[in-house]
Coordinates of C-alpha atoms in Angstrom, one line a residue:
Chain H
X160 CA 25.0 16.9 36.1
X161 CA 27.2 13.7 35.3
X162 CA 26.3 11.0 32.9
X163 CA 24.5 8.1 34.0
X164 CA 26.2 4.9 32.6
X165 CA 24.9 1.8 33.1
X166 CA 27.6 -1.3 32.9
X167 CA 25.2 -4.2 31.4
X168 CA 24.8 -7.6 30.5
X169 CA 21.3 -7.6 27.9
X170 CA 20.6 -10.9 29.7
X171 CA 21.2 -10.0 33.0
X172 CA 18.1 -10.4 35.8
X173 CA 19.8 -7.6 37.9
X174 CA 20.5 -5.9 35.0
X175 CA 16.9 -5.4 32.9
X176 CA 15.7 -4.6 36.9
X177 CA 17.8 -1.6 36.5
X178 CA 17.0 -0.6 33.0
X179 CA 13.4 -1.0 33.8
X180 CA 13.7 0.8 37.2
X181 CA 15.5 4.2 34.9
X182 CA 12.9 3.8 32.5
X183 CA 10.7 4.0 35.0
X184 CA 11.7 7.2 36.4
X185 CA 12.7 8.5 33.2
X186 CA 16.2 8.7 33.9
X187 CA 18.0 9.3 30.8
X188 CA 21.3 6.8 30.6
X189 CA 23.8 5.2 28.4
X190 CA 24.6 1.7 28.5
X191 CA 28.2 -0.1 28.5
X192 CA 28.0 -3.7 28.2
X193 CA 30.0 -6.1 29.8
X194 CA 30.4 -9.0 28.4
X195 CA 29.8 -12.3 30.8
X196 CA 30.3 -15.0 28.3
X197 CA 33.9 -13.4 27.3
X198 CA 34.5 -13.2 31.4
X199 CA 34.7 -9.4 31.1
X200 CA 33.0 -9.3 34.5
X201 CA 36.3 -10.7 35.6
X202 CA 38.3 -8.4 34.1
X203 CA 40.4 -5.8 36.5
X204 CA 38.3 -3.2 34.3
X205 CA 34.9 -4.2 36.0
X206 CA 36.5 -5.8 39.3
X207 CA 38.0 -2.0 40.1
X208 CA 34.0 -0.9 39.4
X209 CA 32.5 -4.5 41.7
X210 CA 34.6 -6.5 43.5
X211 CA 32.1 -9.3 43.1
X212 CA 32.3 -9.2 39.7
X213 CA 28.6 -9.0 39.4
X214 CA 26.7 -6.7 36.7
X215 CA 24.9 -4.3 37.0
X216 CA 27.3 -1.1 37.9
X217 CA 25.3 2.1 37.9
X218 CA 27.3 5.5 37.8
X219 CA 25.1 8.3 39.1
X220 CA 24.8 11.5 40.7
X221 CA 28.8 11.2 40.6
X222 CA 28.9 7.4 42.5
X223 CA 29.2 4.1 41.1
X224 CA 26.7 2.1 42.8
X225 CA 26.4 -2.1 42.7
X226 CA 23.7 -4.2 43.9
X227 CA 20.5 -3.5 41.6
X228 CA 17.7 -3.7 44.6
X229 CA 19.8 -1.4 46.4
X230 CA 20.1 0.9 43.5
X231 CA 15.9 0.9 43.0
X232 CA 15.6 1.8 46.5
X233 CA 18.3 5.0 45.9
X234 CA 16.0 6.1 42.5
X235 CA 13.0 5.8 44.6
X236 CA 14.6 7.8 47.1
X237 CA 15.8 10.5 45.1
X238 CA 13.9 10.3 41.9
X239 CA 10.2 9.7 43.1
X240 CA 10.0 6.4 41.9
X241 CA 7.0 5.3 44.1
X242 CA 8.6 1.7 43.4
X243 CA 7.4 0.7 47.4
X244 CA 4.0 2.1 48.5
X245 CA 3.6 4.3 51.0
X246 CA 2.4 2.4 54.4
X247 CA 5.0 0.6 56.1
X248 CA 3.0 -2.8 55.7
X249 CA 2.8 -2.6 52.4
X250 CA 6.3 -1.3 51.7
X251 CA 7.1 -4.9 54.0
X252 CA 5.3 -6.9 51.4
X253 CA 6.7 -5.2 48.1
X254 CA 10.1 -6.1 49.8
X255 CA 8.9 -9.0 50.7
X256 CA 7.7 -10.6 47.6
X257 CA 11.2 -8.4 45.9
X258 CA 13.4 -10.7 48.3
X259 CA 11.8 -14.0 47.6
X260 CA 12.9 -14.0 43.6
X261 CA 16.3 -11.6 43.8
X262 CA 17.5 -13.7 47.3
X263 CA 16.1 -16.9 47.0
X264 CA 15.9 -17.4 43.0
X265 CA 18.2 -15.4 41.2
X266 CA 21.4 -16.0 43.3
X267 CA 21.3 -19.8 43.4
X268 CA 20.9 -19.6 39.5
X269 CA 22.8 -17.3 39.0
X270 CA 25.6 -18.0 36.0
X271 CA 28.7 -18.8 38.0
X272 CA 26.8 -20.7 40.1
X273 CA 25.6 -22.8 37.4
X274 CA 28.6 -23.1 36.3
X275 CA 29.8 -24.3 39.5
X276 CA 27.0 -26.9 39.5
X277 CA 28.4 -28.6 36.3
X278 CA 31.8 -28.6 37.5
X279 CA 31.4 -30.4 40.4
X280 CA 28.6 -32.7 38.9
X281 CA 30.5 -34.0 35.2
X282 CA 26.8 -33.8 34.3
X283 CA 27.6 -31.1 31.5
X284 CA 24.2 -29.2 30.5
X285 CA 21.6 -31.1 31.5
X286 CA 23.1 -30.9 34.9
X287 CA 22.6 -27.0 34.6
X288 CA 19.2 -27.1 33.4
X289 CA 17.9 -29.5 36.0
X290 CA 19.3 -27.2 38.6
X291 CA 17.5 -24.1 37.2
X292 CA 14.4 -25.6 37.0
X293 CA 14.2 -26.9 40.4
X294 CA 15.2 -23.9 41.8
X295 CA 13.3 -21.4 40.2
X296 CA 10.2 -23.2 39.6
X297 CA 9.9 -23.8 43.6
X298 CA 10.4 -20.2 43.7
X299 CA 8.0 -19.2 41.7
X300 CA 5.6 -21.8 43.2
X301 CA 6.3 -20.4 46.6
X302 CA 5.6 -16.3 45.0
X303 CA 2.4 -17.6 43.0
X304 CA 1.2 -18.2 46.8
X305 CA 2.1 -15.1 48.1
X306 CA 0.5 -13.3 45.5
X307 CA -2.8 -15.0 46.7
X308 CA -3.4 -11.9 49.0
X309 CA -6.4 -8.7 49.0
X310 CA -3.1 -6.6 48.1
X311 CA -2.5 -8.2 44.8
X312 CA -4.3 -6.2 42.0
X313 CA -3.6 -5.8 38.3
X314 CA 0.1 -5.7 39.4
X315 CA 1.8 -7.8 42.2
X316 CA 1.1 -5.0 44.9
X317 CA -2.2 -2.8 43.9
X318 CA -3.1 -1.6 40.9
X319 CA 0.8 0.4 39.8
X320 CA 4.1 -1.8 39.6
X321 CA 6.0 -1.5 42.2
X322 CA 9.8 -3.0 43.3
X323 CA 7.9 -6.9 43.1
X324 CA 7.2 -6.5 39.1
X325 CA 10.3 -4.8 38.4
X326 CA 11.8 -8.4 39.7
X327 CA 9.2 -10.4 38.5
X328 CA 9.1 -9.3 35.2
X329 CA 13.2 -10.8 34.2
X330 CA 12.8 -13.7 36.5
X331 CA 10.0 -14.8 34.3
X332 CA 11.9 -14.1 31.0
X333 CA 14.9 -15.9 32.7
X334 CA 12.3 -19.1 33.8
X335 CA 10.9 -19.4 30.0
X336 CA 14.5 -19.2 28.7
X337 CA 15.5 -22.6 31.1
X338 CA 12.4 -23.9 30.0
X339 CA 10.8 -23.7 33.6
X340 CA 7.1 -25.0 33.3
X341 CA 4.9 -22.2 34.5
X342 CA 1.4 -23.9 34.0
X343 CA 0.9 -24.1 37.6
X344 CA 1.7 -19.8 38.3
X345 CA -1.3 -18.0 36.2
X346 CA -1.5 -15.3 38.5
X347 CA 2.3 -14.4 37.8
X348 CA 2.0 -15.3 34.4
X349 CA -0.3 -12.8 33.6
X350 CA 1.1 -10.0 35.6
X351 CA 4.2 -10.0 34.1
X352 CA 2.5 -10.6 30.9
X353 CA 0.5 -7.3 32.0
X354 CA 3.8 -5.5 32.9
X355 CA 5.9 -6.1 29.4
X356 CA 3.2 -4.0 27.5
X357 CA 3.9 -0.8 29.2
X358 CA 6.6 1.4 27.6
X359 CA 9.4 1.3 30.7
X360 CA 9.5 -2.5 30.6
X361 CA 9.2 -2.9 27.2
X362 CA 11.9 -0.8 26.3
X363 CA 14.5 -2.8 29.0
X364 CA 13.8 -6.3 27.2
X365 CA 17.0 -8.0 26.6
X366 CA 15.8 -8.2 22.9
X367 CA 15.9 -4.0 23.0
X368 CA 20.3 -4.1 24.0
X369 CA 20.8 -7.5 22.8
X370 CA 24.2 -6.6 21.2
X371 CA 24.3 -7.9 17.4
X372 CA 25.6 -11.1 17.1
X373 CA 24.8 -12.1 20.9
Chain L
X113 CA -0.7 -4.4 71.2
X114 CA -0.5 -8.2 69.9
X115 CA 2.0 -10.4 70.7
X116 CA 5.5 -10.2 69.0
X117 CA 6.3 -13.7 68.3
X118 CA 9.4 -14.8 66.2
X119 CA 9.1 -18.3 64.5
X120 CA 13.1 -19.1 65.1
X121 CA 15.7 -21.4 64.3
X122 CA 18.8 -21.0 66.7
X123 CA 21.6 -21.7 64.1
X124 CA 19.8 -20.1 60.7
X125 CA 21.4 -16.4 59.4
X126 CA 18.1 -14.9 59.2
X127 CA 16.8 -15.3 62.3
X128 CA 19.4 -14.7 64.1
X129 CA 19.4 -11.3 61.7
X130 CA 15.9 -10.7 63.1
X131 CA 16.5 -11.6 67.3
X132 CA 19.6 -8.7 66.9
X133 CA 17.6 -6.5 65.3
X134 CA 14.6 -6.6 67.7
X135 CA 17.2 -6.8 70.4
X136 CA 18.8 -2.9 69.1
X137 CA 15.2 -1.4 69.2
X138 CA 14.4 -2.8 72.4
X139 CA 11.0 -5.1 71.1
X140 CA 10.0 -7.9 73.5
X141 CA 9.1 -10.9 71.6
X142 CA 9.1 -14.7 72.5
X143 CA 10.3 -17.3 70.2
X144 CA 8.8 -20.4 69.1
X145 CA 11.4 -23.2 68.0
X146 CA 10.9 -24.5 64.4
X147 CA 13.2 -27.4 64.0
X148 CA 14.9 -27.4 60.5
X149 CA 16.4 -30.8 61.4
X150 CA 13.5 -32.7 62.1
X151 CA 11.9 -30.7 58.9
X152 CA 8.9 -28.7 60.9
X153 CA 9.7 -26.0 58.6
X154 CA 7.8 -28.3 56.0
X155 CA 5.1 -28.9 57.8
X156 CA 1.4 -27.6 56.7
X157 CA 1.7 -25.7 59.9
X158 CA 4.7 -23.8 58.8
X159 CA 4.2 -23.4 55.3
X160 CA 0.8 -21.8 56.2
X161 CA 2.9 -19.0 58.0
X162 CA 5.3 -18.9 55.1
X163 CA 4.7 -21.2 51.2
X164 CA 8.7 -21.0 50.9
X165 CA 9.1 -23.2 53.9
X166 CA 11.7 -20.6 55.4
X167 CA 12.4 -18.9 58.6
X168 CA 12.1 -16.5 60.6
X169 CA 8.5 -15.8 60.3
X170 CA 7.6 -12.8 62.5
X171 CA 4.6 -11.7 63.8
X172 CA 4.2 -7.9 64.8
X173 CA 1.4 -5.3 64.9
X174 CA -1.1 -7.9 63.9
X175 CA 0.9 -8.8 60.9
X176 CA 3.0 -11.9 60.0
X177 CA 6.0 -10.9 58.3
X178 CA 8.6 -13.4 56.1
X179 CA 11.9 -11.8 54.6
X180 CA 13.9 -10.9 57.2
X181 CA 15.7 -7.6 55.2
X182 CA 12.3 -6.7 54.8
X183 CA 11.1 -7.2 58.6
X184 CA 14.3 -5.1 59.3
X185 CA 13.3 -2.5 57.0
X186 CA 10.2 -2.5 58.7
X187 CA 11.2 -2.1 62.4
X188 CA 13.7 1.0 60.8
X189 CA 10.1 2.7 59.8
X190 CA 7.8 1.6 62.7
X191 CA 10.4 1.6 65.7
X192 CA 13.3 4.2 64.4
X193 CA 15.9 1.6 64.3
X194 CA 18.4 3.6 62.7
X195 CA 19.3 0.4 60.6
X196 CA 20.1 2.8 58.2
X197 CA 21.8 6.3 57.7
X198 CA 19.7 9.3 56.6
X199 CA 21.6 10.6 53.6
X200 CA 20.6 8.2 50.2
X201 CA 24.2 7.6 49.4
X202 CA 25.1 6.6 52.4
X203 CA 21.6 4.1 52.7
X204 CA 22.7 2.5 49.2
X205 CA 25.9 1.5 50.4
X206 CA 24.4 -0.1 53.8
X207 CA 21.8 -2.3 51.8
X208 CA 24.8 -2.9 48.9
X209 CA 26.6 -4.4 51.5
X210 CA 23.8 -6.2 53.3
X211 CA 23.0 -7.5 50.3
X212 CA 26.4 -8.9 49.1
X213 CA 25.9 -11.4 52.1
X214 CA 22.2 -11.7 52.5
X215 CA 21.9 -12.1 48.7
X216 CA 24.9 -13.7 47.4
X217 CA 25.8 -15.6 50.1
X218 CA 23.5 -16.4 52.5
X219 CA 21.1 -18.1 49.6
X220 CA 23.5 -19.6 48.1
X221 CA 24.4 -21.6 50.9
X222 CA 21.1 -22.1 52.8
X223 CA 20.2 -25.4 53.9
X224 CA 18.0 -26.8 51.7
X225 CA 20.7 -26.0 48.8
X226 CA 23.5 -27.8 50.3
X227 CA 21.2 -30.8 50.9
X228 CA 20.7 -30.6 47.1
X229 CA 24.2 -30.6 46.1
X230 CA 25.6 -33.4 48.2
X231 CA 22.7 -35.1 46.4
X232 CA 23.1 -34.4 42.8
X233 CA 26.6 -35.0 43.4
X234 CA 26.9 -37.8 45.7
X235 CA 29.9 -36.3 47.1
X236 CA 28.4 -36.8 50.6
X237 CA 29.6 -34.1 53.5
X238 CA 32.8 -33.4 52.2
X239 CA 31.0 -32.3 48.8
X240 CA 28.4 -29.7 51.2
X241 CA 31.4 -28.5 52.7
X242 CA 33.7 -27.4 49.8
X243 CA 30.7 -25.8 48.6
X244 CA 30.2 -23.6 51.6
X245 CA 33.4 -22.6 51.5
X246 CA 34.1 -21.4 47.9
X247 CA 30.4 -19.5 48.0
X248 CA 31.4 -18.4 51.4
X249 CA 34.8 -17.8 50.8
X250 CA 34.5 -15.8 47.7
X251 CA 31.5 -13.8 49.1
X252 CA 33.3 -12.3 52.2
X253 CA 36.0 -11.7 50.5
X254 CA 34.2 -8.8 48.1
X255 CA 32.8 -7.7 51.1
X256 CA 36.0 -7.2 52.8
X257 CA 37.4 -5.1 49.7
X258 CA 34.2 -3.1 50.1
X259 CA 35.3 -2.2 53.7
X260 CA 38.0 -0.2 52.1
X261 CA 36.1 2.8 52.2
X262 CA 36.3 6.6 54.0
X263 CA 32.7 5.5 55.1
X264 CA 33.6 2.6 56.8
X265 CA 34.3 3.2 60.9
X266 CA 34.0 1.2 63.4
X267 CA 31.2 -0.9 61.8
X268 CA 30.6 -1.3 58.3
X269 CA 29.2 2.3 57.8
X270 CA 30.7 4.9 59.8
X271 CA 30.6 4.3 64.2
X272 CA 27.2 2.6 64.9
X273 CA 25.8 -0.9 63.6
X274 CA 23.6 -0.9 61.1
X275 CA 21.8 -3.5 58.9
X276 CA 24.8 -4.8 57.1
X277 CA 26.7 -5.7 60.6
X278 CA 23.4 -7.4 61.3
X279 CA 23.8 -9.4 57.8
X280 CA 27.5 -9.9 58.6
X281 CA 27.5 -11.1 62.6
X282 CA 25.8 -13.9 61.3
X283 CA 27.6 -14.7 58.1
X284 CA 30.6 -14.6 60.2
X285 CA 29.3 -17.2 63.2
X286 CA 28.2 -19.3 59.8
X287 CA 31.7 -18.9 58.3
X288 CA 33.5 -20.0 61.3
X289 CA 31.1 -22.9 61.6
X290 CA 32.0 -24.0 58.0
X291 CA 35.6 -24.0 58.3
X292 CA 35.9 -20.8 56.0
X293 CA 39.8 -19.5 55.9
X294 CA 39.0 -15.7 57.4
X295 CA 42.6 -15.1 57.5
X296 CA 42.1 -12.6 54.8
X297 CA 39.3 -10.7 55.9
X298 CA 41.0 -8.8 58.7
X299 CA 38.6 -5.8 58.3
X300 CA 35.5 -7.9 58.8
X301 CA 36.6 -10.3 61.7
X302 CA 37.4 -7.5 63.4
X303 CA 34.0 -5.4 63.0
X304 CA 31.8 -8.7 63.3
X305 CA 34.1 -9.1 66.6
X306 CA 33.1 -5.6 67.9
X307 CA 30.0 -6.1 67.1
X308 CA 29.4 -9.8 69.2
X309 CA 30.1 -7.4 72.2
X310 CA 27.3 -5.6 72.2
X311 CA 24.3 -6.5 74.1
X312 CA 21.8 -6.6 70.9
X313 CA 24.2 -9.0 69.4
X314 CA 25.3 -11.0 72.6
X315 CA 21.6 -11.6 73.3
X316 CA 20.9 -12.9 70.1
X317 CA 24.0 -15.4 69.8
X318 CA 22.9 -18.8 68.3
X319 CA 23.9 -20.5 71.7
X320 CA 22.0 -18.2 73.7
X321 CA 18.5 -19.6 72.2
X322 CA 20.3 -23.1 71.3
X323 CA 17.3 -25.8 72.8
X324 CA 18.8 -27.9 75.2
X325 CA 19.8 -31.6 73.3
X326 CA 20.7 -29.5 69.8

């Protein structure tokens, strides 16, 4: 069996999905990081392993696989990892609520865009921080709704995490770290508080790979 | 059975994602206009269907479905859509590249985004342009190194359409209505061309559901 190598950034969203996601399935892996802020992700290196220049890169089963969402389905696939229920409804719903924070949050805050955003502004920091807040608080706003449903139980889909916490969980590390006022989201809040306890996600925090000196 | 009805705006990616993909498995549905322009997408109406103010909205089997990757998913289980391939590998590399557009594209450069940019920058149309462009730009141009793969055929994976030529059809009509340089991107034009002459795709063109005075 090949080694499963996992090209990370320790504050990545996409990236902590993924190490949560092997945890999850007990996957045993080894980590390379990629460093963002020295523009290793735009290094031939990684641009050979993504042409987007994104992180994560997962190496498994002999393939080198991009996009993390895409990657959980392929565990759940071949590994078991019940990350989507079974019914088709439900499995709609998991995606669902997935797609609302890893399509309509974490892309339009993600770091080159941000970057981007205080280029073309002049309006240095601030300009960056304004732009992550509106964005992913109205995101979150817009899952704290969603999650007003009969599905939602202890987790965002029943009573196990499923594909929603595994994106929930960094998108609410990434909101307290822009300083994103969550007062009005209890009901995320406290799942994602509820999901950082158990071993697979504790053991992805960014804190866990944070390389010394980060 | 209920009533298939798709909540629809003619010129936005994701419906026109969903009205090819209920086109290729043959569903009969009826659309109801929801004019981004004159904002009904904000209304309490709308946001009672979906809280992120989006479309499509579908409703299906006595469910009302928002995400449109997700409603595709969906018709794959319930209507054998064949959106996918059957082997794992092969499914990761269809939602990889669906995602690369329906992720880091397609969000990017929704509506509501470029509306925020020409205000925080005051840089007026010309500002929302060169902003589609670059996110555009860039974006399709990873995909098209992507294409350069034995499992690439005739469409993006192999010789039948599959969910990432439903993401790209549509990122492609969007690109071309930008004023994105494609000139690079032979590989794409061309299978996003093949594709517009089916009868799925052809049904589903923007113009073909355009309301009259648009």
């Amino acid at each position: 069996m090949s080694d499963t190598v996992l090209y990370d950034y320790w504050r990545s969203s996409a990236s902590y999905r993924l190490r949560i996601a092997l945890n999850m399935v007990a996957e045993t892996f080894r980590t390379v990081p990629v460093d963002i802020l020295a523009k290793e992700h735009r290094s031939q290196e990684h641009l050979a392993r993504n042409p987007q220049g994104l992180v994560p890169v997962l190496e498994i089963d002999g393939h080198s696989f991009t996009q993390s969402l895409a990657v959980i389905e392929y565990l759940d696939e071949t590994r078991g990892g019940a990350f989507l229920p079974g019914d088709s409804v439900g499995r709609q719903r998991v995606r669902a609520l997935s797609y609302v924070i890893a399509m309509e949050i974490h892309p339009v805050c993600n770091s080159h865009v941000g970057a981007h955003v205080m280029s073309i502004t002049g309006g240095g920091e601030e300009a960056r921080v304004a732009w992550m807040r509106k964005f992913i608080g109205e995101g979150l706003a817009a899952f704290e709704v969603l999650l007003d449903s009969p599905s939602t139980g202890a987790f965002c889909h029943g009573d196990r995490p499923s594909m929603a916490d595994i994106c929930l969980v960094p998108q609410v590390y990434n909101a307290r770290r822009w300083g994103v006022d969550l007062s009005a989201c209890p009901r995320l809040v406290a799942i994602a508080d509820r999901c950082v306890e158990l071993k697979p996600f504790a053991k992805a925090h960014p804190d866990q790979v944070k390389p010394s000196g980060s």
